[in-house]
PDB file of C-alpha atoms in Angstrom:
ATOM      1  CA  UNK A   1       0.000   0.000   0.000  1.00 76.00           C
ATOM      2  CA  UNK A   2       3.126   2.673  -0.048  1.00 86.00           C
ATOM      3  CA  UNK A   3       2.666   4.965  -2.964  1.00 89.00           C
ATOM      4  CA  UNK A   4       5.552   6.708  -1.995  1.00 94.00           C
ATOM      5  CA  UNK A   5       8.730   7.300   0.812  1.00 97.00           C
ATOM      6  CA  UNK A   6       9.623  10.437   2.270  1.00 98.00           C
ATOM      7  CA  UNK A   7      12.360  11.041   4.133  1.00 98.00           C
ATOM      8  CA  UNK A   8      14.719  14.436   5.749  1.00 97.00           C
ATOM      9  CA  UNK A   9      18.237  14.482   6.423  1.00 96.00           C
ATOM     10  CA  UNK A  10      19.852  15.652   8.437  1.00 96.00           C
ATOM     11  CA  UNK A  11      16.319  15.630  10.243  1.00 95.00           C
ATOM     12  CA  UNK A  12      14.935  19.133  11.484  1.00 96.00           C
ATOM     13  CA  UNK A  13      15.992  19.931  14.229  1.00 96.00           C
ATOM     14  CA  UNK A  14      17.490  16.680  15.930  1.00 95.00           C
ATOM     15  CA  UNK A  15      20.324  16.862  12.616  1.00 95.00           C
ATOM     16  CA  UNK A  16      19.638  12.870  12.704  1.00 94.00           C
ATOM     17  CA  UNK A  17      21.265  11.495   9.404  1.00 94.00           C
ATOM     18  CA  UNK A  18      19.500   8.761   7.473  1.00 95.00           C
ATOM     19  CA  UNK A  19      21.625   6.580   4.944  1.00 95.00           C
ATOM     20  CA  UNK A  20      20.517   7.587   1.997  1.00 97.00           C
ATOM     21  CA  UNK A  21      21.790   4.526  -0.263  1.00 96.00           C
ATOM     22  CA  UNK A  22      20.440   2.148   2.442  1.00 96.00           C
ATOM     23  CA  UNK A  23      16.722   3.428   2.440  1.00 97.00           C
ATOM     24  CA  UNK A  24      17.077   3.518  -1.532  1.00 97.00           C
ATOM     25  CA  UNK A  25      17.969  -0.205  -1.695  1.00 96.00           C
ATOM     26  CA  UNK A  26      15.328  -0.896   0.891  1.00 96.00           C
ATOM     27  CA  UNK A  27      12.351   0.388  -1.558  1.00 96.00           C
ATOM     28  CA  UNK A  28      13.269  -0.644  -4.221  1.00 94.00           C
ATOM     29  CA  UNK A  29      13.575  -4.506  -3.204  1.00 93.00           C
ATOM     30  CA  UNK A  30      10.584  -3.695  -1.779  1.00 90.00           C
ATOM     31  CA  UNK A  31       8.718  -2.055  -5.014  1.00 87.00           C
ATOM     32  CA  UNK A  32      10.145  -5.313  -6.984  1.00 85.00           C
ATOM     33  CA  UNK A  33       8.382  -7.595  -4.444  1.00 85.00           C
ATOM     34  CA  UNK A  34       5.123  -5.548  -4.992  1.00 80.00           C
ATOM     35  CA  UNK A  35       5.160  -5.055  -8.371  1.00 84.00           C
ATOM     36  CA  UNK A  36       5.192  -0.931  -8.385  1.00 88.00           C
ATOM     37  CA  UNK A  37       7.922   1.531  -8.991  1.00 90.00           C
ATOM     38  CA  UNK A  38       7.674   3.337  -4.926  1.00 94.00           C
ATOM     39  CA  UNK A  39       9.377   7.060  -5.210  1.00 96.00           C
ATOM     40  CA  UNK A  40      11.891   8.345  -2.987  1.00 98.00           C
ATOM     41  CA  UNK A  41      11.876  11.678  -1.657  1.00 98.00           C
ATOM     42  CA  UNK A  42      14.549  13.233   0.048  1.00 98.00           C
ATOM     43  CA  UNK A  43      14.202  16.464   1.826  1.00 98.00           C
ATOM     44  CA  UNK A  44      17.559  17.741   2.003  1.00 98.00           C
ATOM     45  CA  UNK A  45      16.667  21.432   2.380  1.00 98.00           C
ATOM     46  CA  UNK A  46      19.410  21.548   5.922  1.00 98.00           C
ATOM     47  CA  UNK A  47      22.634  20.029   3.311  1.00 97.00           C
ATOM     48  CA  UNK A  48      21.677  22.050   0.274  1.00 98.00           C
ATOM     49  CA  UNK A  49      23.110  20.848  -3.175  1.00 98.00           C
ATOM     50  CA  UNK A  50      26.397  22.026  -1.916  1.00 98.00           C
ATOM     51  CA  UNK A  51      26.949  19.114   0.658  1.00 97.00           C
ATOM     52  CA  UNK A  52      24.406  16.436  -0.559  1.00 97.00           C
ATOM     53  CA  UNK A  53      23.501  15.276  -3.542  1.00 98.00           C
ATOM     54  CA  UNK A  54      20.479  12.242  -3.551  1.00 98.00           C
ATOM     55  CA  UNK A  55      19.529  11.892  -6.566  1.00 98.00           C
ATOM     56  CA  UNK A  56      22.958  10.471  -7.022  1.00 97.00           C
ATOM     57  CA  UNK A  57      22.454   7.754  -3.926  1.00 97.00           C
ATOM     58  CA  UNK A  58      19.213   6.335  -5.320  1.00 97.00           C
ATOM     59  CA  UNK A  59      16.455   9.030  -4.390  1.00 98.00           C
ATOM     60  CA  UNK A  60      13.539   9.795  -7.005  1.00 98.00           C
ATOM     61  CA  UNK A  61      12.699  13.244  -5.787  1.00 98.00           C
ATOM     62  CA  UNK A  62      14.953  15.840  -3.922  1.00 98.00           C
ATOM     63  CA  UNK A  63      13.007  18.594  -2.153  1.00 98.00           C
ATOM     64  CA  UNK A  64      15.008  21.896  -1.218  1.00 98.00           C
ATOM     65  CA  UNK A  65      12.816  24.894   0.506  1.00 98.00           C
ATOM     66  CA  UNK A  66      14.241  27.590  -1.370  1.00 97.00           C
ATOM     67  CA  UNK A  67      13.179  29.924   1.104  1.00 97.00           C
ATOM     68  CA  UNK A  68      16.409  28.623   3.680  1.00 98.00           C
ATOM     69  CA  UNK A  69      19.447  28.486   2.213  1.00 98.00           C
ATOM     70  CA  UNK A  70      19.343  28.650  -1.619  1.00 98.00           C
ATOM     71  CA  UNK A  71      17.667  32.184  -1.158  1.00 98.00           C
ATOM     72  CA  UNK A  72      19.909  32.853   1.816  1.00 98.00           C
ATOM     73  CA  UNK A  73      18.741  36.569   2.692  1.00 97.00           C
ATOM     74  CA  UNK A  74      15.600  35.474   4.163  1.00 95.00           C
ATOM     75  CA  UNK A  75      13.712  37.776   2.067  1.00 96.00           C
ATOM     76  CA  UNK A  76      11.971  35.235  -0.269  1.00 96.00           C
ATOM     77  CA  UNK A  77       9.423  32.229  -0.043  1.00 95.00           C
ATOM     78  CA  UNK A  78       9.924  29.260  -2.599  1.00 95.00           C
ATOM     79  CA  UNK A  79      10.626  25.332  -3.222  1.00 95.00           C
ATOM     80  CA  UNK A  80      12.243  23.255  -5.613  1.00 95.00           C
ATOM     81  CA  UNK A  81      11.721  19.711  -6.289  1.00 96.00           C
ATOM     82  CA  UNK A  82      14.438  18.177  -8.134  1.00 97.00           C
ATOM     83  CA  UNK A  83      13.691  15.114 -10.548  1.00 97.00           C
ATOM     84  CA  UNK A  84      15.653  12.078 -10.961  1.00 96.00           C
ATOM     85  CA  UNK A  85      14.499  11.916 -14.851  1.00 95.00           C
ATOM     86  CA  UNK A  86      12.363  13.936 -17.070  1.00 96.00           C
ATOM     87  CA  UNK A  87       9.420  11.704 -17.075  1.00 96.00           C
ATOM     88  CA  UNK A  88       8.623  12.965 -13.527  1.00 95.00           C
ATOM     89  CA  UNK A  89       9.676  16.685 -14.229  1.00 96.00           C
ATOM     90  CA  UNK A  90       6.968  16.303 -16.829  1.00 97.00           C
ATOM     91  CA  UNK A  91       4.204  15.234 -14.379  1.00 95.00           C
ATOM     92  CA  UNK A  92       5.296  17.750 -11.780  1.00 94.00           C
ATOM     93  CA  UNK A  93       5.352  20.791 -14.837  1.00 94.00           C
ATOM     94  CA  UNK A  94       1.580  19.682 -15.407  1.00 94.00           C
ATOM     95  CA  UNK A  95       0.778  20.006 -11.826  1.00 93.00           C
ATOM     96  CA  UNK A  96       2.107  23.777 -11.384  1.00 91.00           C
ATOM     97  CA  UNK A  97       0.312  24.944 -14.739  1.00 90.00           C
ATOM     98  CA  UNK A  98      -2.888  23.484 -13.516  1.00 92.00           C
ATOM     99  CA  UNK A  99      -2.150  24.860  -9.827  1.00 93.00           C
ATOM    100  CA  UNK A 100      -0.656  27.856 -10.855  1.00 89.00           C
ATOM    101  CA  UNK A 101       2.400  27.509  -8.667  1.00 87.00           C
ATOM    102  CA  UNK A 102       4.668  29.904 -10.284  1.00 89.00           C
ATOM    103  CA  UNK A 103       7.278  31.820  -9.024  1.00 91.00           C
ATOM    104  CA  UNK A 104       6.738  35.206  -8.937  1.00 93.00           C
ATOM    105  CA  UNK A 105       9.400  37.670 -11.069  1.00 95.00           C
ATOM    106  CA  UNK A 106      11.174  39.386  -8.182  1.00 97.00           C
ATOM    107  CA  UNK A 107      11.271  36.005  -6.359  1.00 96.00           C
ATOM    108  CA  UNK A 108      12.818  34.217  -9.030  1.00 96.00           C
ATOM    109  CA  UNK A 109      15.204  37.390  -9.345  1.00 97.00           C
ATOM    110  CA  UNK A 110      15.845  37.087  -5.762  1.00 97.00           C
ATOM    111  CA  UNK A 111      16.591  33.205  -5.670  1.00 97.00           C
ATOM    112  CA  UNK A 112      18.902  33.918  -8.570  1.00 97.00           C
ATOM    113  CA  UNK A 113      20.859  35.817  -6.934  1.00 97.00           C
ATOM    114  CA  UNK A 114      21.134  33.797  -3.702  1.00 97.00           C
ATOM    115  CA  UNK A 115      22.059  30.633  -6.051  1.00 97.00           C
ATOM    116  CA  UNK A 116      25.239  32.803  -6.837  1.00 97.00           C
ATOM    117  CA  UNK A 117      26.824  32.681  -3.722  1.00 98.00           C
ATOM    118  CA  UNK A 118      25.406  29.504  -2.460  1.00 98.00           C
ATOM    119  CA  UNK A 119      28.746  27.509  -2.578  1.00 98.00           C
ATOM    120  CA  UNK A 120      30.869  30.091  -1.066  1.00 98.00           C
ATOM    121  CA  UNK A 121      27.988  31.085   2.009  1.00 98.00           C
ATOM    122  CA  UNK A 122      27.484  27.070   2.800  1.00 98.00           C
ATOM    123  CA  UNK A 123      30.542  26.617   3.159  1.00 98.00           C
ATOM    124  CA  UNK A 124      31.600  30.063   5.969  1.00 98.00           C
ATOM    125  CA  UNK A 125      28.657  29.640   7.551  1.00 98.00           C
ATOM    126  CA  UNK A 126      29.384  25.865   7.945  1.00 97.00           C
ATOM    127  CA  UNK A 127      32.996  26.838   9.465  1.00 97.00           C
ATOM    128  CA  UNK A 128      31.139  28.901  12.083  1.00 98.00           C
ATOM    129  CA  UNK A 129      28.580  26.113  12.854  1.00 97.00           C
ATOM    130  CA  UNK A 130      31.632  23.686  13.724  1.00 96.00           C
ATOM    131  CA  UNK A 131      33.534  26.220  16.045  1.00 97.00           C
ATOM    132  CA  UNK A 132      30.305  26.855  17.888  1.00 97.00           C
ATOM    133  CA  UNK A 133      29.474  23.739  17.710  1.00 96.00           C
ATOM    134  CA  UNK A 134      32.855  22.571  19.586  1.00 96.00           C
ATOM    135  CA  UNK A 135      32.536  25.804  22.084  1.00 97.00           C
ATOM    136  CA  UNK A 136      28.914  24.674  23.060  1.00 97.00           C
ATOM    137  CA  UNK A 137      29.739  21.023  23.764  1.00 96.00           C
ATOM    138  CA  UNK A 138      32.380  22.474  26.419  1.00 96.00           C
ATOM    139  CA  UNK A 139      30.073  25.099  28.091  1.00 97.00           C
ATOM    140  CA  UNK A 140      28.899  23.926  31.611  1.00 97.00           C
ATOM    141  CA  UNK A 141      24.955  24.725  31.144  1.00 97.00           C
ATOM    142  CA  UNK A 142      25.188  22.626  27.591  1.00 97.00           C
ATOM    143  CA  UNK A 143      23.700  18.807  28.054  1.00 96.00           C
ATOM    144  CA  UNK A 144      24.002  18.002  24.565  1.00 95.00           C
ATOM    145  CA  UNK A 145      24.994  18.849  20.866  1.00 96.00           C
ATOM    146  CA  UNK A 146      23.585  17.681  17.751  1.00 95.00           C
ATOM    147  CA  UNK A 147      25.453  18.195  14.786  1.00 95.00           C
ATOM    148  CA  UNK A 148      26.303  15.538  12.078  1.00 90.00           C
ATOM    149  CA  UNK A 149      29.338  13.519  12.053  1.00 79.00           C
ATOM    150  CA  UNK A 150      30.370  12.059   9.054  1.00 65.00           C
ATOM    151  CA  UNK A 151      31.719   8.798   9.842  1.00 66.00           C
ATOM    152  CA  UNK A 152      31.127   5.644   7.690  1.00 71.00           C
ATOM    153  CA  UNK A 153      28.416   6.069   5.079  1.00 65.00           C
ATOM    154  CA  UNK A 154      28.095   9.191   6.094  1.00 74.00           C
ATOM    155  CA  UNK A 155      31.366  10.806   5.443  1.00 84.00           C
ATOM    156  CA  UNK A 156      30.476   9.438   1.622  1.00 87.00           C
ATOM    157  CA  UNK A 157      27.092  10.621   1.761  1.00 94.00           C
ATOM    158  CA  UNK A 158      27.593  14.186   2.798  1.00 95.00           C
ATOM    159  CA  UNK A 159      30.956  16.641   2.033  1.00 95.00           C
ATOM    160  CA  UNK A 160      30.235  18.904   4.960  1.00 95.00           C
ATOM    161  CA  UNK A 161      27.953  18.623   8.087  1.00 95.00           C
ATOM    162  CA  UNK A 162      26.521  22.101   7.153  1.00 96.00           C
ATOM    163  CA  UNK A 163      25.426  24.850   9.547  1.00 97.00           C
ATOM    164  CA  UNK A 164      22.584  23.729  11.177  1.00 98.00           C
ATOM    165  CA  UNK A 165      22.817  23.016  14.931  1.00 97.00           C
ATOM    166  CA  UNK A 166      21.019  22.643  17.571  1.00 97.00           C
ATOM    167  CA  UNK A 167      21.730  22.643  21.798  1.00 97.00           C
ATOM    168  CA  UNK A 168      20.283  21.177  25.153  1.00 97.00           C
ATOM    169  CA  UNK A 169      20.563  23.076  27.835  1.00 97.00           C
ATOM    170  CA  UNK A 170      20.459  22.467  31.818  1.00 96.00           C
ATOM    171  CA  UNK A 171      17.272  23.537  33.664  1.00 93.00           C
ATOM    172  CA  UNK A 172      14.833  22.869  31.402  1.00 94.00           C
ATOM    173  CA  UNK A 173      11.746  24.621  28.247  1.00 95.00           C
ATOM    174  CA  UNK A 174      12.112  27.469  31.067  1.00 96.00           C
ATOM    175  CA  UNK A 175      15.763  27.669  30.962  1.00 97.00           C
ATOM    176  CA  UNK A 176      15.927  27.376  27.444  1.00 97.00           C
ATOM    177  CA  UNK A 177      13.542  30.406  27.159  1.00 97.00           C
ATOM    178  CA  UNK A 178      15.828  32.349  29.570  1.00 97.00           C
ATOM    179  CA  UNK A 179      18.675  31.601  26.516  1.00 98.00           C
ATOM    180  CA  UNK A 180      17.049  33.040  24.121  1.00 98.00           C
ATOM    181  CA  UNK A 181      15.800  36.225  25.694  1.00 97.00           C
ATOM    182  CA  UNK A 182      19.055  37.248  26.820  1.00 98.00           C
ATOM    183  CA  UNK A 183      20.549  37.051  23.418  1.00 98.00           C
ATOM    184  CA  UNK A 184      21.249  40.946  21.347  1.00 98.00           C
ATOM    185  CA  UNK A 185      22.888  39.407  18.532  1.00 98.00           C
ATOM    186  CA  UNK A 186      21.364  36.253  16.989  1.00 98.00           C
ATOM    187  CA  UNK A 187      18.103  36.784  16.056  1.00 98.00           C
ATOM    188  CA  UNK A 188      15.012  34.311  17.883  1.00 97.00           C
ATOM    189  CA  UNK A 189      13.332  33.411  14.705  1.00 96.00           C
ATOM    190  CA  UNK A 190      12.004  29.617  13.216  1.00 93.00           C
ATOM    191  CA  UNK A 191      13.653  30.310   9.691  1.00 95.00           C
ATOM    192  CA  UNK A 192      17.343  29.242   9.042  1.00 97.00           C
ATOM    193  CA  UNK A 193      20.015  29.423   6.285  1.00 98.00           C
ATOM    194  CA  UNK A 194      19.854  33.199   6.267  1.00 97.00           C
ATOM    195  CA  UNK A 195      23.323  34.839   6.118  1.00 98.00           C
ATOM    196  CA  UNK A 196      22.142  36.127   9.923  1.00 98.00           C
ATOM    197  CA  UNK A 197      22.306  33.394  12.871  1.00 98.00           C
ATOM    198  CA  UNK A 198      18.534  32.519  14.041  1.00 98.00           C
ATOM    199  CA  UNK A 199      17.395  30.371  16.907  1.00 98.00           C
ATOM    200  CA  UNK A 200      14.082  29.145  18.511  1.00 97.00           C
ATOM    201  CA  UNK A 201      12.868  26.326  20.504  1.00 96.00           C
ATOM    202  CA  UNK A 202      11.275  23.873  18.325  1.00 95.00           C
ATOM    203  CA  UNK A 203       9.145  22.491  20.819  1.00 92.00           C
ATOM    204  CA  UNK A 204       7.444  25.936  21.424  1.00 92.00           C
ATOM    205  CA  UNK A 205       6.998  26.841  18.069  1.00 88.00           C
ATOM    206  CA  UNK A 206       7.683  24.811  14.918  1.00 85.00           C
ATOM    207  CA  UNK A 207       7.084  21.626  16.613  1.00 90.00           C
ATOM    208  CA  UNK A 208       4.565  22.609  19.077  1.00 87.00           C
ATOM    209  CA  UNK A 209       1.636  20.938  17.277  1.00 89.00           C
ATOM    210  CA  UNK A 210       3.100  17.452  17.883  1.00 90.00           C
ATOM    211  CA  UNK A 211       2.203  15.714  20.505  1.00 90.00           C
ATOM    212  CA  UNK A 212       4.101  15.965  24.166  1.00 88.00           C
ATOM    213  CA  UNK A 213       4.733  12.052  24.051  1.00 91.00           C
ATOM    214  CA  UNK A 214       5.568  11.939  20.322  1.00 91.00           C
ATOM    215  CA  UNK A 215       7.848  14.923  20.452  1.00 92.00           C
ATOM    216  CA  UNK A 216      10.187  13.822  23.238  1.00 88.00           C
ATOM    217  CA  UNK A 217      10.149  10.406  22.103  1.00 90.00           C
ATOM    218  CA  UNK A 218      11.607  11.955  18.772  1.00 90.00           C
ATOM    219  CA  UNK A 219      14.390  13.655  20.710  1.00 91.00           C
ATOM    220  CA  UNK A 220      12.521  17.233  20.568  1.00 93.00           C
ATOM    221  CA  UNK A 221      12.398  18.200  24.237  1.00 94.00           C
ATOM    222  CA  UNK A 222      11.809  21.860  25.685  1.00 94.00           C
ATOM    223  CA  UNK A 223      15.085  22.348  26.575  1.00 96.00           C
ATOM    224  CA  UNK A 224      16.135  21.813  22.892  1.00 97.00           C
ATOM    225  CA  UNK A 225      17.651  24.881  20.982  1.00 98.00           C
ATOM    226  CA  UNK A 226      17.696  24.838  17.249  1.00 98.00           C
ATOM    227  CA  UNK A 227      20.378  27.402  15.989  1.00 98.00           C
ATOM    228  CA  UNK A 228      20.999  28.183  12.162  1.00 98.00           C
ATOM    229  CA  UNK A 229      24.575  30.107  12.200  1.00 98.00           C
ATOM    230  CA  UNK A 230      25.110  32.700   9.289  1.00 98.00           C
ATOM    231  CA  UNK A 231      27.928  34.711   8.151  1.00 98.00           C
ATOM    232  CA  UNK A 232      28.618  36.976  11.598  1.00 98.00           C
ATOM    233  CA  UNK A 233      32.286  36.788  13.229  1.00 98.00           C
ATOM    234  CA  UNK A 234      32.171  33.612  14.723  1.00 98.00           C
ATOM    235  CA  UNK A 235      34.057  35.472  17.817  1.00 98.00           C
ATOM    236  CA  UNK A 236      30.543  37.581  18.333  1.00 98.00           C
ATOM    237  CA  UNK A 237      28.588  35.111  17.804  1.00 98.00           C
ATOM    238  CA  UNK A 238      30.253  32.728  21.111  1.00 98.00           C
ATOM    239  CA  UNK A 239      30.492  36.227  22.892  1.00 98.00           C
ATOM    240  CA  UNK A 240      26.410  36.524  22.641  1.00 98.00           C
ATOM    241  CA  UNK A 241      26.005  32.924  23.294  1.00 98.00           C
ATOM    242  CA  UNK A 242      28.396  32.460  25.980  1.00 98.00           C
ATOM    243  CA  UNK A 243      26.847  36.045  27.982  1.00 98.00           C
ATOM    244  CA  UNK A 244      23.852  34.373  27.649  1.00 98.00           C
ATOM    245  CA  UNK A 245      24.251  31.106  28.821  1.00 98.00           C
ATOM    246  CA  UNK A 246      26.451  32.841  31.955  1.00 97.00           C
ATOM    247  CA  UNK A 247      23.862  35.061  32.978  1.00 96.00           C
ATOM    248  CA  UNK A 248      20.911  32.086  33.030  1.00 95.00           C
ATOM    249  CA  UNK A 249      23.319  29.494  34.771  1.00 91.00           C
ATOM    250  CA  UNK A 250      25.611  32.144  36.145  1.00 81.00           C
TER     251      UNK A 250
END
């Protein structure tokens, strides 16, 4: 009965990494035993085309919101879906002329632009994420960091682990709150690959709607940050980080 497989990674916003080449295999032994061709669809909106590429590992589909990091100035709304072969980019084309989904001018002009510095912004902004990343892991009031190691399959799956992060910290949704208000620099907000640093508490606000139970079972508990690091001095960055984290725990 599966008409199709969807799958992110890294997942949003536990950075959880799926293998790629594994799950591929998996449907499509499965899809032989059935009889049916079952579709893959990878969201890899956190790795961008710059790190990850899964059409090339097996996947049918590839979904990017172009929105995050392809637009990269947070001042644009858009997808893409990518397509394995032109037989699907044909069935997808029908769908947005009967739906109308078309890009409007200044938002393709805008995602233009963005896809012109793409290489060079995933790649500072993924420096920054890994020094903040190590910082964070040594601070006192930090339980836990999530941020992908490439190791095995994944060190062939992915060329970078991106800049996408996210935090636990001691104390608590409450204390995690506390975090975020005492930050000046990086901006509370549930967007991310902007060229400015955002973070929010997922399970406050994009993941609110989930169930308690099925949230924390998921590894999205309240004292979870979610941090998407952008092109700032890395230096300022820990500075407004660190101050907070002091003057909550301090």
């Amino acid at each position: 009965d599966t008409g199709l497989v969807l799958i992110e990674s890294p997942a949003n916003p536990t950075l959880k990494l799926i293998d790629i080449t594994a799950v591929a295999q998996q449907v499509a032994v499965g899809g032989e035993r059935v009889g049916i061709a079952v579709p893959l669809v990878v969201d890899s909106t956190f790795a961008t085309p710059v790190l990850q590429n899964p059409i090339a590992l097996g996947a049918t589909l590839v979904l990017h919101s172009a929105t995050k990091f392809l637009g990269g100035h947070g001042d644009v709304m858009g997808g893409v879906v990518a397509c394995r072969d032109e037989a699907w980019a044909a069935k997808l084309r029908q769908v947005r002329m009967l739906t109308g989904a078309v890009l409007h001018p200044l938002a393709g002009y805008l995602l233009h632009r963005g896809l012109q510095t793409l290489p060079v912004r995933v790649r500072a902004q993924q420096e920054n994420a890994v020094e903040l990343a190590s910082r964070l892991a040594s601070h006192p009031a930090v339980r836990s960091v999530h941020f992908p190691h490439l190791e095995g399959a994944m060190a062939r799956q992915m060329r970078g682990p991106g800049s996408v992060l996210s935090f636990c910290v001691s104390g608590g949704a409450a204390a995690a709150a506390a975090v975020v208000e005492q930050l000046h620099l990086i901006t509370p907000a549930v967007s991310l690959g902007s060229v400015d640093t955002l973070i929010q508490a997922p399970a406050t606000l994009t993941h609110r709607v989930v169930a308690h139970e099925e949230r924390e079972s998921s590894g999205v508990s309240g004292d979870l940050l979610r941090m998407s690091v952008g092109l700032e001095n890395v230096d300022d960055l820990w500075a407004d980080l660190n101050q907070a984290l002091n003057h909550v725990f301090g």
